Amino acid sequence: MELIVGNIAFSTWSLRPWLVLKRCGAAFTVREVSLYGPGYQEQLAKVSPSGKVPLLKVDGETLWDSLAIAVWCAERYPHARLWPADEKARWLARSVTCEMHSSFMGLRSECGMGPDARGVIHTMVGPDRAPPPTGEATLADIRRLVEIFRDMRGRFGARGPYLFGEWSIPDAFFTPVAARFRHYQIDLSAHGDDGVAQAYCDVLLDQSEFHEWTALASR
Ligand SMILES: N[C@@H](CCC(=O)N[C@@H](CS)C(=O)NCC(=O)O)C(=O)O
């Protein structure tokens, strides 16, 4: 099984299924393709039916889209309990995962990862930092994320440090957000946080798997 990812330093979509596969204990190799530079799209088109990464090559098929790969993992590795055991928590875990997958365009565009218009490369993993965002759409996205983190941790967090207590797929989807918040020096207390959302982000950034991903990026 092979996971094809974009640049490990900044491909936020790629980090998600990589974290999920790690939590499954799955044996897989990683192939990194570049998402910038001359001719990169032609190279990408040779491996990717959608022209995007991540992709999972398994059982003679190529699966694409980070959410589809996460759902596939939950089916293939039921022992990994990738969705919360509690029924209501599971419904809401899917809701927040899908919201993360389909929304937050303000944050994504103003706090981009990868090369910006000036050629500066923003990464999830390095010590470099960028100025905080000011756009209204971005600030609304940050407030919504803080609200999700506080709400779910408050309701379901008693069993552990992750969003629904024990680790589940939403944690993979929110890890790149935590890295974006760190890189763009976003002070969550200025956006409705009482400390719960920041503590959750700190847990995500301190996952041993995220440290492993960071080490892969600096190889
Ligand atoms: N919804 C897709 C989005 C994938 C996506 O946008 N991937 C970016 C990389 S982080 C990409 O491949 N971009 C191609 C490009 O930059 O040309 C998913 O979840 O996998």
Coordinates of C-alpha atoms and ligand atoms in Angstrom, one line a residue:
M1 CA 0.0 0.0 0.0
E2 CA 1.4 3.4 -1.0
L3 CA 0.2 6.9 0.1
I4 CA 1.1 9.6 -2.4
V5 CA 1.4 12.9 -0.7
G6 CA 2.3 16.5 -1.6
N7 CA 5.2 18.4 0.0
I8 CA 5.3 17.1 3.5
A9 CA 6.2 20.5 4.9
F10 CA 3.0 22.1 3.7
S11 CA 0.5 19.7 2.1
T12 CA -2.3 20.0 4.7
W13 CA -4.6 17.6 2.9
S14 CA -1.8 15.0 2.8
L15 CA -1.2 15.0 6.5
R16 CA -4.7 13.9 7.3
P17 CA -4.8 10.4 5.8
W18 CA -1.1 9.9 6.8
L19 CA -2.2 10.4 10.5
V20 CA -5.2 8.1 10.0
L21 CA -3.1 5.3 8.5
K22 CA -0.6 5.6 11.3
R23 CA -3.4 5.2 13.9
C24 CA -4.5 2.1 12.1
G25 CA -1.0 0.6 12.4
A26 CA -1.2 0.0 8.7
A27 CA 2.0 -0.9 6.7
F28 CA 2.4 1.6 3.9
T29 CA 5.0 3.5 2.0
V30 CA 5.0 7.2 1.2
R31 CA 5.8 8.9 -2.1
E32 CA 6.2 12.6 -2.0
V33 CA 5.4 14.6 -5.2
S34 CA 6.1 18.3 -5.5
L35 CA 3.3 20.8 -5.6
Y36 CA 5.3 23.7 -7.0
G37 CA 7.9 24.5 -9.6
P38 CA 7.9 24.3 -13.4
G39 CA 5.8 21.5 -14.8
Y40 CA 4.6 20.1 -11.5
Q41 CA 1.0 19.9 -12.6
E42 CA 2.0 17.7 -15.6
Q43 CA 3.9 15.4 -13.2
L44 CA 1.0 15.3 -10.8
A45 CA -1.5 14.5 -13.6
K46 CA 0.6 11.4 -14.4
V47 CA -0.2 9.9 -11.0
S48 CA -3.5 11.5 -10.0
P49 CA -6.9 11.1 -11.6
S50 CA -8.1 14.3 -9.9
G51 CA -4.8 16.3 -10.4
K52 CA -4.6 16.4 -6.6
V53 CA -3.0 14.6 -3.7
P54 CA -3.3 12.6 -1.4
L55 CA -3.9 9.3 -3.1
L56 CA -3.9 5.8 -1.7
K57 CA -2.8 3.0 -3.9
V58 CA -4.2 -0.3 -2.6
D59 CA -5.5 -3.6 -3.9
G60 CA -4.9 -2.5 -7.5
E61 CA -7.0 0.7 -7.1
T62 CA -6.1 4.3 -6.6
L63 CA -8.3 6.1 -4.0
W64 CA -8.3 9.9 -3.9
D65 CA -9.5 12.5 -1.5
S66 CA -8.4 12.7 2.2
L67 CA -11.9 12.0 3.5
A68 CA -12.5 9.1 1.2
I69 CA -9.2 7.6 2.3
A70 CA -10.1 8.1 6.0
V71 CA -13.5 6.4 5.5
W72 CA -11.8 3.5 3.7
C73 CA -9.4 3.2 6.7
A74 CA -12.3 3.1 9.2
E75 CA -13.9 0.2 7.1
R76 CA -10.6 -1.7 6.6
Y77 CA -9.3 -1.3 10.2
P78 CA -12.3 -1.5 12.5
H79 CA -10.1 -2.4 15.4
A80 CA -8.5 1.0 15.2
R81 CA -11.9 2.6 16.3
L82 CA -11.4 5.6 14.1
W83 CA -14.8 7.0 14.8
P84 CA -16.0 7.5 18.5
A85 CA -17.7 4.6 20.1
D86 CA -20.5 6.7 21.5
E87 CA -23.3 7.1 19.0
K88 CA -24.0 10.8 19.4
A89 CA -20.3 11.6 19.5
R90 CA -19.9 9.6 16.2
W91 CA -22.7 11.6 14.5
L92 CA -21.0 14.9 15.6
A93 CA -17.5 13.6 14.7
R94 CA -18.7 13.1 11.2
S95 CA -20.3 16.5 11.1
V96 CA -17.2 18.4 12.2
T97 CA -15.0 16.3 9.9
C98 CA -17.2 17.2 6.9
E99 CA -17.3 20.8 8.0
M100 CA -13.5 20.9 8.1
H101 CA -13.4 19.2 4.7
S102 CA -15.7 21.6 3.0
S103 CA -15.4 24.9 4.7
F104 CA -13.1 27.5 6.2
M105 CA -12.2 29.1 2.8
G106 CA -11.2 32.4 4.5
L107 CA -8.6 30.7 6.7
R108 CA -7.3 28.5 3.9
S109 CA -6.8 31.4 1.5
E110 CA -5.5 34.1 3.9
C111 CA -3.4 31.6 6.0
G112 CA -2.2 29.5 3.1
M113 CA 0.5 26.8 3.3
G114 CA 3.1 26.5 0.6
P115 CA 4.6 29.2 -1.6
D116 CA 2.8 32.6 -1.4
A117 CA 2.6 35.3 -4.1
R118 CA 6.0 36.6 -3.0
G119 CA 7.6 33.1 -3.2
V120 CA 7.8 32.7 0.7
I121 CA 7.1 29.1 1.6
H122 CA 4.7 28.7 4.6
T123 CA 5.1 25.4 6.4
M124 CA 3.3 23.4 9.0
V125 CA 6.6 22.1 10.4
G126 CA 9.3 24.8 10.5
P127 CA 10.2 27.4 13.1
D128 CA 9.3 30.3 10.7
R129 CA 6.3 32.3 11.6
A130 CA 4.0 34.7 9.6
P131 CA 1.9 37.7 10.8
P132 CA -1.6 36.9 12.0
P133 CA -4.5 37.3 9.6
T134 CA -6.9 40.3 9.7
G135 CA -9.6 39.4 7.1
E136 CA -13.2 39.2 8.4
A137 CA -13.9 35.8 6.7
T138 CA -10.7 34.4 8.3
L139 CA -11.6 35.7 11.7
A140 CA -15.1 34.3 11.5
D141 CA -13.5 30.9 10.6
I142 CA -11.2 31.1 13.6
R143 CA -14.2 31.9 15.9
R144 CA -16.1 28.9 14.5
L145 CA -13.2 26.6 15.0
V146 CA -12.8 27.7 18.6
E147 CA -16.5 27.1 19.1
I148 CA -16.3 23.6 17.7
F149 CA -13.2 22.8 19.8
R150 CA -14.7 24.1 23.0
D151 CA -18.1 22.5 22.4
M152 CA -16.9 19.0 21.6
R153 CA -14.1 19.0 24.2
G154 CA -16.7 20.2 26.8
R155 CA -19.2 17.5 25.9
F156 CA -17.1 14.5 24.9
G157 CA -13.6 15.2 26.1
A158 CA -13.6 13.5 29.5
R159 CA -12.2 10.2 28.2
G160 CA -8.9 11.7 26.9
P161 CA -7.2 14.8 25.4
Y162 CA -8.6 14.6 21.9
L163 CA -11.7 16.3 20.5
F164 CA -14.0 13.3 21.4
G165 CA -11.8 12.1 24.2
E166 CA -10.0 9.2 22.5
W167 CA -8.3 9.8 19.2
S168 CA -10.6 9.8 16.2
I169 CA -10.7 11.0 12.5
P170 CA -11.6 14.6 13.4
D171 CA -8.2 14.9 15.1
A172 CA -6.4 14.1 11.9
F173 CA -8.5 16.7 10.1
F174 CA -7.8 19.4 12.7
T175 CA -4.1 18.8 13.1
P176 CA -3.3 20.9 10.0
V177 CA -5.5 23.7 11.5
A178 CA -3.5 23.6 14.7
A179 CA -0.3 23.9 12.6
R180 CA -1.8 26.9 10.7
F181 CA -2.7 28.6 13.9
R182 CA 0.8 28.2 15.2
H183 CA 2.5 29.3 11.9
Y184 CA 0.2 32.4 11.7
Q185 CA 0.6 33.2 15.4
I186 CA -3.1 33.2 16.0
D187 CA -4.0 34.0 19.6
L188 CA -7.2 31.9 20.2
S189 CA -8.0 33.8 23.4
A190 CA -8.8 36.8 21.2
H191 CA -11.3 34.7 19.3
G192 CA -13.5 33.3 22.1
D193 CA -11.2 30.7 23.6
D194 CA -11.1 30.2 27.4
G195 CA -8.0 28.0 27.0
V196 CA -9.7 24.7 26.0
A197 CA -9.2 25.2 22.2
Q198 CA -5.6 26.2 22.6
A199 CA -4.9 23.2 24.9
Y200 CA -6.5 20.9 22.3
C201 CA -4.3 22.4 19.5
D202 CA -1.3 21.9 21.7
V203 CA -2.2 18.2 22.1
L204 CA -2.5 17.8 18.3
L205 CA 0.9 19.4 17.7
D206 CA 2.5 17.2 20.3
Q207 CA 1.2 13.9 18.9
S208 CA 4.2 11.6 18.3
E209 CA 2.8 11.0 14.8
F210 CA 2.9 14.7 14.1
H211 CA 6.5 14.9 15.3
E212 CA 7.3 12.0 13.0
W213 CA 5.7 13.8 10.0
T214 CA 7.8 16.9 10.9
A215 CA 10.9 14.8 10.9
L216 CA 10.0 13.4 7.5
A217 CA 9.7 16.9 6.2
S218 CA 13.2 17.8 7.2
R219 CA 14.9 14.7 5.7
Ligands
LIG1 N1 -10.6 17.5 -1.2 C1 -9.3 17.1 -1.6 C2 -8.4 18.2 -1.8 C3 -7.0 17.8 -2.2 C4 -6.1 19.1 -2.5 O1 -6.6 20.2 -2.7 N2 -4.8 18.8 -2.5 C5 -3.8 19.8 -2.9 C6 -2.6 19.6 -2.1 S1 -2.6 20.0 -0.4 C7 -3.4 19.6 -4.3 O2 -3.2 18.4 -4.7 N3 -3.2 20.6 -5.1 C8 -2.8 20.5 -6.4 C9 -2.1 21.7 -6.9 O3 -1.7 22.5 -6.0 O4 -2.0 21.9 -8.1 C10 -8.8 16.1 -0.5 O5 -9.3 16.1 0.6 O6 -7.9 15.2 -0.8

